[in-house]
Amino acid sequence: KAGVTQTPRYLIKTRGQQVTLSCSPISGHRSVSWYQQTPGQGLQFLFEYFSETQRNKGNFPGRFSGRQFSNSRSEMNVSTLELGDSALYLCASSPWTGNQPQHFGDGTRLSIL
Amino acid sequence: DQQVKQNSPSLSVQEGRISILNCDYTNSMFDYFLWYKKYPAEGPTFLISISSIKDKNEDGRFTVFLNKSAKHLSLHIVPSQPGDSAVYFCAASRLGGNTPLVFGKGTRLSVIA
C-alpha cells in the first residue's frame, strides 16, 4: 500500500512569493492534516481537511490556506512568503477524522531566501 | 502555552540498556497519547499509543506508561539498539473528538554501540 506522498520534496522561494504544496494521502484515507516543523518547535498543527471541508485550523495567519479535492488529495498554499516560513511542512492522513494514529509523508522542505 | 512538554531535548544510552523518554501534558481533556519516531529527511513514523483507560501498553521492545494523576507518560525501549537513534515525539489528543494532535518538541535519542 503506497504511503503518503508529498511533492515537491524541496523548494526554494524568495520573500513575497507564494507557494503551493501537494499531498496525496494513503488510498482510502479521507482525512488530511498539515503541520509545520521548525527547529526546536516540534510539529505545529496548521489545518485538517475531511471530505473537502476544513475541520480544524491551527493558530497560523491567513496567509496559510489549504483545500482538499474529491479524491482526498490536498494542497496547502502560503502567500506573501516571509523568512520565518522556512520550515519542513508535513502532511498526514488517517481513514477518518478524529481517527488516530495519523500516517505522515516525508515532508516538503521550504526555504525562503 | 505548551500543552505537551518533552523536557529533555536529548538523551544518550548505551546499546542494550533501557531508554526512557518522558512527556508531560497540561490539558486534562487529553485522553489519547501517541509516540512517533522521526529519522532525518523522513516523516514521523507512528510507534505506539495508549488511551486513558489503560496505564500501560506494550509492543515488542516498546512500552508506554501513562500516569493520569501526574499527567505524565513515558516510553521505554528495551533493549535499545543503534537503529533506535532518532527524534521521538510525544503527541496527545482527544480520541474521536474534533481536536488535532498536539505534539511536544521532541527528544533526540542517541544509542551508542
PDB file of C-alpha atoms in Angstrom:
ATOM      1  CA  LYS A   1       0.000   0.000   0.000  1.00  0.00           C
ATOM      2  CA  ALA A   2       1.538   3.326  -1.026  1.00  0.00           C
ATOM      3  CA  GLY A   3       2.206   5.776   1.775  1.00  0.00           C
ATOM      4  CA  VAL A   4       1.523   9.475   1.973  1.00  0.00           C
ATOM      5  CA  THR A   5       3.199  11.290  -0.916  1.00  0.00           C
ATOM      6  CA  GLN A   6       4.237  14.901  -0.714  1.00  0.00           C
ATOM      7  CA  THR A   7       5.527  16.979  -3.607  1.00  0.00           C
ATOM      8  CA  PRO A   8       7.848  18.640  -4.123  1.00  0.00           C
ATOM      9  CA  ARG A   9      10.414  17.410  -1.573  1.00  0.00           C
ATOM     10  CA  TYR A  10      12.428  20.612  -1.666  1.00  0.00           C
ATOM     11  CA  LEU A  11      11.526  24.143  -2.656  1.00  0.00           C
ATOM     12  CA  ILE A  12      13.355  27.457  -2.618  1.00  0.00           C
ATOM     13  CA  LYS A  13      11.403  30.686  -2.823  1.00  0.00           C
ATOM     14  CA  THR A  14      12.034  34.353  -2.135  1.00  0.00           C
ATOM     15  CA  ARG A  15      10.199  36.685   0.203  1.00  0.00           C
ATOM     16  CA  GLY A  16       6.883  37.904  -1.108  1.00  0.00           C
ATOM     17  CA  GLN A  17       6.294  34.951  -3.409  1.00  0.00           C
ATOM     18  CA  GLN A  18       3.616  32.341  -2.916  1.00  0.00           C
ATOM     19  CA  VAL A  19       3.903  28.563  -2.864  1.00  0.00           C
ATOM     20  CA  THR A  20       1.637  25.544  -3.223  1.00  0.00           C
ATOM     21  CA  LEU A  21       2.468  22.172  -1.681  1.00  0.00           C
ATOM     22  CA  SER A  22       0.731  18.945  -2.568  1.00  0.00           C
ATOM     23  CA  CYS A  23      -0.199  15.860  -0.564  1.00  0.00           C
ATOM     24  CA  SER A  24      -1.642  12.550  -1.733  1.00  0.00           C
ATOM     25  CA  PRO A  25      -2.961  10.526   1.219  1.00  0.00           C
ATOM     26  CA  ILE A  26      -2.929   6.777   1.626  1.00  0.00           C
ATOM     27  CA  SER A  27      -5.611   5.220  -0.545  1.00  0.00           C
ATOM     28  CA  GLY A  28      -8.893   5.155   1.332  1.00  0.00           C
ATOM     29  CA  HIS A  29      -7.863   7.798   3.839  1.00  0.00           C
ATOM     30  CA  ARG A  30     -10.216  10.745   3.873  1.00  0.00           C
ATOM     31  CA  SER A  31      -8.633  12.976   6.496  1.00  0.00           C
ATOM     32  CA  VAL A  32      -5.557  15.042   5.697  1.00  0.00           C
ATOM     33  CA  SER A  33      -3.744  17.235   8.211  1.00  0.00           C
ATOM     34  CA  TRP A  34      -0.878  19.638   7.680  1.00  0.00           C
ATOM     35  CA  TYR A  35       1.882  20.504  10.137  1.00  0.00           C
ATOM     36  CA  GLN A  36       4.806  22.904  10.199  1.00  0.00           C
ATOM     37  CA  GLN A  37       8.058  21.813  11.785  1.00  0.00           C
ATOM     38  CA  THR A  38      10.737  24.366  12.586  1.00  0.00           C
ATOM     39  CA  PRO A  39      13.967  23.745  14.530  1.00  0.00           C
ATOM     40  CA  GLY A  40      13.223  23.417  18.223  1.00  0.00           C
ATOM     41  CA  GLN A  41       9.461  23.900  17.795  1.00  0.00           C
ATOM     42  CA  GLY A  42       8.181  20.402  17.240  1.00  0.00           C
ATOM     43  CA  LEU A  43       5.236  19.933  14.932  1.00  0.00           C
ATOM     44  CA  GLN A  44       2.658  22.686  14.889  1.00  0.00           C
ATOM     45  CA  PHE A  45      -0.782  21.971  13.515  1.00  0.00           C
ATOM     46  CA  LEU A  46      -1.872  24.026  10.527  1.00  0.00           C
ATOM     47  CA  PHE A  47      -5.234  22.563   9.479  1.00  0.00           C
ATOM     48  CA  GLU A  48      -7.193  19.404   8.850  1.00  0.00           C
ATOM     49  CA  TYR A  49      -9.429  18.577   5.920  1.00  0.00           C
ATOM     50  CA  PHE A  50     -12.027  15.853   5.770  1.00  0.00           C
ATOM     51  CA  SER A  51     -14.402  15.273   2.870  1.00  0.00           C
ATOM     52  CA  GLU A  52     -13.257  18.532   1.236  1.00  0.00           C
ATOM     53  CA  THR A  53     -14.152  20.547   4.356  1.00  0.00           C
ATOM     54  CA  GLN A  54     -11.767  22.216   6.752  1.00  0.00           C
ATOM     55  CA  ARG A  55     -12.442  20.618  10.125  1.00  0.00           C
ATOM     56  CA  ASN A  56      -9.830  22.362  12.222  1.00  0.00           C
ATOM     57  CA  LYS A  57      -7.419  25.221  11.939  1.00  0.00           C
ATOM     58  CA  GLY A  58      -4.321  25.969  13.977  1.00  0.00           C
ATOM     59  CA  ASN A  59      -3.020  29.323  15.097  1.00  0.00           C
ATOM     60  CA  PHE A  60      -1.460  30.499  11.846  1.00  0.00           C
ATOM     61  CA  PRO A  61      -2.092  33.712   9.881  1.00  0.00           C
ATOM     62  CA  GLY A  62      -4.490  33.806   6.973  1.00  0.00           C
ATOM     63  CA  ARG A  63      -1.557  33.627   4.534  1.00  0.00           C
ATOM     64  CA  PHE A  64      -1.686  29.896   5.159  1.00  0.00           C
ATOM     65  CA  SER A  65      -4.584  28.183   3.433  1.00  0.00           C
ATOM     66  CA  GLY A  66      -5.467  24.788   2.111  1.00  0.00           C
ATOM     67  CA  ARG A  67      -8.010  22.752   0.295  1.00  0.00           C
ATOM     68  CA  GLN A  68      -8.960  19.153  -0.341  1.00  0.00           C
ATOM     69  CA  PHE A  69     -10.222  17.618  -3.524  1.00  0.00           C
ATOM     70  CA  SER A  70     -12.864  14.962  -4.052  1.00  0.00           C
ATOM     71  CA  ASN A  71     -10.145  12.276  -4.328  1.00  0.00           C
ATOM     72  CA  SER A  72      -8.869  13.341  -0.873  1.00  0.00           C
ATOM     73  CA  ARG A  73      -5.683  14.858  -2.274  1.00  0.00           C
ATOM     74  CA  SER A  74      -4.841  18.107  -0.538  1.00  0.00           C
ATOM     75  CA  GLU A  75      -2.891  21.241  -1.244  1.00  0.00           C
ATOM     76  CA  MET A  76      -1.687  23.960   1.041  1.00  0.00           C
ATOM     77  CA  ASN A  77      -0.818  27.448  -0.084  1.00  0.00           C
ATOM     78  CA  VAL A  78       1.287  30.090   1.569  1.00  0.00           C
ATOM     79  CA  SER A  79       1.079  33.598   0.165  1.00  0.00           C
ATOM     80  CA  THR A  80       3.421  36.553   0.668  1.00  0.00           C
ATOM     81  CA  LEU A  81       6.206  34.339   1.958  1.00  0.00           C
ATOM     82  CA  GLU A  82       8.294  35.511   4.899  1.00  0.00           C
ATOM     83  CA  LEU A  83      11.711  34.324   6.043  1.00  0.00           C
ATOM     84  CA  GLY A  84      10.079  32.720   9.080  1.00  0.00           C
ATOM     85  CA  ASP A  85       8.059  30.431   6.826  1.00  0.00           C
ATOM     86  CA  SER A  86      11.188  28.392   6.164  1.00  0.00           C
ATOM     87  CA  ALA A  87      10.304  25.005   7.584  1.00  0.00           C
ATOM     88  CA  LEU A  88       9.523  21.383   6.925  1.00  0.00           C
ATOM     89  CA  TYR A  89       5.848  21.042   6.006  1.00  0.00           C
ATOM     90  CA  LEU A  90       4.389  17.653   6.815  1.00  0.00           C
ATOM     91  CA  CYS A  91       1.163  16.124   5.649  1.00  0.00           C
ATOM     92  CA  ALA A  92      -0.527  13.265   7.493  1.00  0.00           C
ATOM     93  CA  SER A  93      -3.540  11.147   6.610  1.00  0.00           C
ATOM     94  CA  SER A  94      -5.915   8.901   8.503  1.00  0.00           C
ATOM     95  CA  PRO A  95      -9.004   6.960   7.466  1.00  0.00           C
ATOM     96  CA  TRP A  96     -11.438   9.207   9.303  1.00  0.00           C
ATOM     97  CA  THR A  97     -11.391  12.496  11.149  1.00  0.00           C
ATOM     98  CA  GLY A  98     -10.534  12.073  14.808  1.00  0.00           C
ATOM     99  CA  ASN A  99      -9.180   8.647  13.922  1.00  0.00           C
ATOM    100  CA  GLN A 100      -5.619   8.259  15.061  1.00  0.00           C
ATOM    101  CA  PRO A 101      -2.851   7.437  14.504  1.00  0.00           C
ATOM    102  CA  GLN A 102      -2.014   9.592  11.543  1.00  0.00           C
ATOM    103  CA  HIS A 103       0.430   8.465   8.883  1.00  0.00           C
ATOM    104  CA  PHE A 104       2.935  11.050   7.733  1.00  0.00           C
ATOM    105  CA  GLY A 105       4.600  11.801   4.442  1.00  0.00           C
ATOM    106  CA  ASP A 106       8.283  12.720   4.253  1.00  0.00           C
ATOM    107  CA  GLY A 107       7.515  16.407   4.007  1.00  0.00           C
ATOM    108  CA  THR A 108       8.375  19.362   1.813  1.00  0.00           C
ATOM    109  CA  ARG A 109      11.410  21.367   2.890  1.00  0.00           C
ATOM    110  CA  LEU A 110      10.653  25.030   2.081  1.00  0.00           C
ATOM    111  CA  SER A 111      13.490  27.542   2.182  1.00  0.00           C
ATOM    112  CA  ILE A 112      12.835  31.260   1.855  1.00  0.00           C
ATOM    113  CA  LEU A 113      15.683  33.480   0.685  1.00  0.00           C
TER     114      LEU A 113
ATOM    115  CA  ASP B   1       1.313  27.833  26.269  1.00  0.00           C
ATOM    116  CA  GLN B   2       2.791  24.406  25.616  1.00  0.00           C
ATOM    117  CA  GLN B   3       0.246  21.700  26.332  1.00  0.00           C
ATOM    118  CA  VAL B   4       2.653  18.813  25.676  1.00  0.00           C
ATOM    119  CA  LYS B   5       6.179  19.073  27.013  1.00  0.00           C
ATOM    120  CA  GLN B   6       9.234  16.955  26.464  1.00  0.00           C
ATOM    121  CA  ASN B   7      11.718  18.495  28.821  1.00  0.00           C
ATOM    122  CA  SER B   8      14.776  16.559  27.685  1.00  0.00           C
ATOM    123  CA  PRO B   9      15.970  17.721  24.266  1.00  0.00           C
ATOM    124  CA  SER B  10      18.418  14.839  24.054  1.00  0.00           C
ATOM    125  CA  LEU B  11      19.283  11.507  25.633  1.00  0.00           C
ATOM    126  CA  SER B  12      22.236   9.146  25.175  1.00  0.00           C
ATOM    127  CA  VAL B  13      22.004   5.480  26.058  1.00  0.00           C
ATOM    128  CA  GLN B  14      24.315   2.528  25.576  1.00  0.00           C
ATOM    129  CA  GLU B  15      23.240  -0.262  23.289  1.00  0.00           C
ATOM    130  CA  GLY B  16      21.394  -2.986  25.153  1.00  0.00           C
ATOM    131  CA  ARG B  17      20.340  -0.740  28.018  1.00  0.00           C
ATOM    132  CA  ILE B  18      16.909   0.784  28.642  1.00  0.00           C
ATOM    133  CA  SER B  19      15.925   4.123  27.093  1.00  0.00           C
ATOM    134  CA  ILE B  20      13.277   6.120  28.951  1.00  0.00           C
ATOM    135  CA  LEU B  21      11.733   9.119  27.226  1.00  0.00           C
ATOM    136  CA  ASN B  22       9.396  11.337  29.195  1.00  0.00           C
ATOM    137  CA  CYS B  23       6.461  13.531  28.316  1.00  0.00           C
ATOM    138  CA  ASP B  24       4.188  15.775  30.402  1.00  0.00           C
ATOM    139  CA  TYR B  25       0.867  17.311  29.429  1.00  0.00           C
ATOM    140  CA  THR B  26      -1.236  20.036  30.960  1.00  0.00           C
ATOM    141  CA  ASN B  27      -4.649  19.595  29.323  1.00  0.00           C
ATOM    142  CA  SER B  28      -6.733  17.169  31.395  1.00  0.00           C
ATOM    143  CA  MET B  29      -9.085  16.682  28.436  1.00  0.00           C
ATOM    144  CA  PHE B  30      -6.456  14.696  26.545  1.00  0.00           C
ATOM    145  CA  ASP B  31      -7.323  11.007  26.602  1.00  0.00           C
ATOM    146  CA  TYR B  32      -5.231   9.555  23.805  1.00  0.00           C
ATOM    147  CA  PHE B  33      -1.468   9.655  23.586  1.00  0.00           C
ATOM    148  CA  LEU B  34       0.950   8.617  20.883  1.00  0.00           C
ATOM    149  CA  TRP B  35       4.660   8.327  20.301  1.00  0.00           C
ATOM    150  CA  TYR B  36       6.252   8.938  16.928  1.00  0.00           C
ATOM    151  CA  LYS B  37       9.815   8.359  15.799  1.00  0.00           C
ATOM    152  CA  LYS B  38      11.475  10.542  13.197  1.00  0.00           C
ATOM    153  CA  TYR B  39      14.658   9.941  11.242  1.00  0.00           C
ATOM    154  CA  PRO B  40      16.327  12.817   9.353  1.00  0.00           C
ATOM    155  CA  ALA B  41      14.778  13.544   5.955  1.00  0.00           C
ATOM    156  CA  GLU B  42      11.791  11.294   6.712  1.00  0.00           C
ATOM    157  CA  GLY B  43       8.342  11.920   8.118  1.00  0.00           C
ATOM    158  CA  PRO B  44       7.410  10.800  11.637  1.00  0.00           C
ATOM    159  CA  THR B  45       6.503   7.137  11.981  1.00  0.00           C
ATOM    160  CA  PHE B  46       3.874   6.009  14.450  1.00  0.00           C
ATOM    161  CA  LEU B  47       5.334   3.813  17.210  1.00  0.00           C
ATOM    162  CA  ILE B  48       2.790   3.138  19.919  1.00  0.00           C
ATOM    163  CA  SER B  49      -0.277   4.683  21.509  1.00  0.00           C
ATOM    164  CA  ILE B  50      -2.263   4.488  24.727  1.00  0.00           C
ATOM    165  CA  SER B  51      -5.721   5.607  25.727  1.00  0.00           C
ATOM    166  CA  SER B  52      -6.542   6.950  29.150  1.00  0.00           C
ATOM    167  CA  ILE B  53      -8.433   3.808  30.156  1.00  0.00           C
ATOM    168  CA  LYS B  54      -5.114   1.986  30.345  1.00  0.00           C
ATOM    169  CA  ASP B  55      -1.910   2.709  32.220  1.00  0.00           C
ATOM    170  CA  LYS B  56       0.402   0.557  30.137  1.00  0.00           C
ATOM    171  CA  ASN B  57       0.677  -0.612  26.564  1.00  0.00           C
ATOM    172  CA  GLU B  58       3.364  -2.880  25.146  1.00  0.00           C
ATOM    173  CA  ASP B  59       4.512  -3.586  21.619  1.00  0.00           C
ATOM    174  CA  GLY B  60       7.666  -5.618  21.372  1.00  0.00           C
ATOM    175  CA  ARG B  61      10.586  -3.618  22.731  1.00  0.00           C
ATOM    176  CA  PHE B  62       8.407  -0.535  23.240  1.00  0.00           C
ATOM    177  CA  THR B  63       6.239   0.108  26.285  1.00  0.00           C
ATOM    178  CA  VAL B  64       4.314   3.262  27.065  1.00  0.00           C
ATOM    179  CA  PHE B  65       3.260   4.056  30.621  1.00  0.00           C
ATOM    180  CA  LEU B  66       0.577   6.603  31.481  1.00  0.00           C
ATOM    181  CA  ASN B  67       0.174   8.260  34.868  1.00  0.00           C
ATOM    182  CA  LYS B  68      -3.029  10.262  34.589  1.00  0.00           C
ATOM    183  CA  SER B  69      -2.860  11.814  38.044  1.00  0.00           C
ATOM    184  CA  ALA B  70       0.593  13.202  37.283  1.00  0.00           C
ATOM    185  CA  LYS B  71      -0.294  13.972  33.648  1.00  0.00           C
ATOM    186  CA  HIS B  72       2.847  12.139  32.657  1.00  0.00           C
ATOM    187  CA  LEU B  73       3.711   9.449  30.175  1.00  0.00           C
ATOM    188  CA  SER B  74       6.907   7.684  29.336  1.00  0.00           C
ATOM    189  CA  LEU B  75       8.228   5.494  26.556  1.00  0.00           C
ATOM    190  CA  HIS B  76      10.538   2.643  27.483  1.00  0.00           C
ATOM    191  CA  ILE B  77      12.703   0.958  24.866  1.00  0.00           C
ATOM    192  CA  VAL B  78      14.296  -2.304  25.974  1.00  0.00           C
ATOM    193  CA  PRO B  79      16.843  -3.244  24.830  1.00  0.00           C
ATOM    194  CA  SER B  80      17.970  -0.124  22.998  1.00  0.00           C
ATOM    195  CA  GLN B  81      19.539  -0.625  19.581  1.00  0.00           C
ATOM    196  CA  PRO B  82      21.603   1.739  17.412  1.00  0.00           C
ATOM    197  CA  GLY B  83      18.742   1.836  14.900  1.00  0.00           C
ATOM    198  CA  ASP B  84      16.587   3.428  17.589  1.00  0.00           C
ATOM    199  CA  SER B  85      18.643   6.617  17.312  1.00  0.00           C
ATOM    200  CA  ALA B  86      16.107   9.206  16.163  1.00  0.00           C
ATOM    201  CA  VAL B  87      13.950  12.067  17.409  1.00  0.00           C
ATOM    202  CA  TYR B  88      10.958  10.892  19.417  1.00  0.00           C
ATOM    203  CA  PHE B  89       7.802  12.981  19.575  1.00  0.00           C
ATOM    204  CA  CYS B  90       5.060  12.628  22.123  1.00  0.00           C
ATOM    205  CA  ALA B  91       1.572  13.677  20.976  1.00  0.00           C
ATOM    206  CA  ALA B  92      -1.813  13.997  22.657  1.00  0.00           C
ATOM    207  CA  SER B  93      -5.394  14.293  21.534  1.00  0.00           C
ATOM    208  CA  ARG B  94      -8.997  13.527  22.383  1.00  0.00           C
ATOM    209  CA  LEU B  95      -9.960  10.190  20.892  1.00  0.00           C
ATOM    210  CA  GLY B  96     -12.833  10.551  18.466  1.00  0.00           C
ATOM    211  CA  GLY B  97     -13.112  14.246  19.147  1.00  0.00           C
ATOM    212  CA  ASN B  98     -12.662  17.107  16.760  1.00  0.00           C
ATOM    213  CA  THR B  99      -9.283  18.042  18.154  1.00  0.00           C
ATOM    214  CA  PRO B 100      -5.956  17.864  16.353  1.00  0.00           C
ATOM    215  CA  LEU B 101      -2.849  16.141  17.630  1.00  0.00           C
ATOM    216  CA  VAL B 102      -0.719  18.337  19.868  1.00  0.00           C
ATOM    217  CA  PHE B 103       2.977  17.484  19.698  1.00  0.00           C
ATOM    218  CA  GLY B 104       5.868  18.001  22.057  1.00  0.00           C
ATOM    219  CA  LYS B 105       9.124  19.422  20.734  1.00  0.00           C
ATOM    220  CA  GLY B 106      10.820  16.047  20.647  1.00  0.00           C
ATOM    221  CA  THR B 107      13.707  14.240  22.318  1.00  0.00           C
ATOM    222  CA  ARG B 108      16.743  13.190  20.303  1.00  0.00           C
ATOM    223  CA  LEU B 109      17.796   9.699  21.348  1.00  0.00           C
ATOM    224  CA  SER B 110      21.306   8.503  20.590  1.00  0.00           C
ATOM    225  CA  VAL B 111      22.045   4.833  21.171  1.00  0.00           C
ATOM    226  CA  ILE B 112      25.761   4.255  21.408  1.00  0.00           C
ATOM    227  CA  ALA B 113      27.187   0.930  20.312  1.00  0.00           C
TER     228      ALA B 113
END
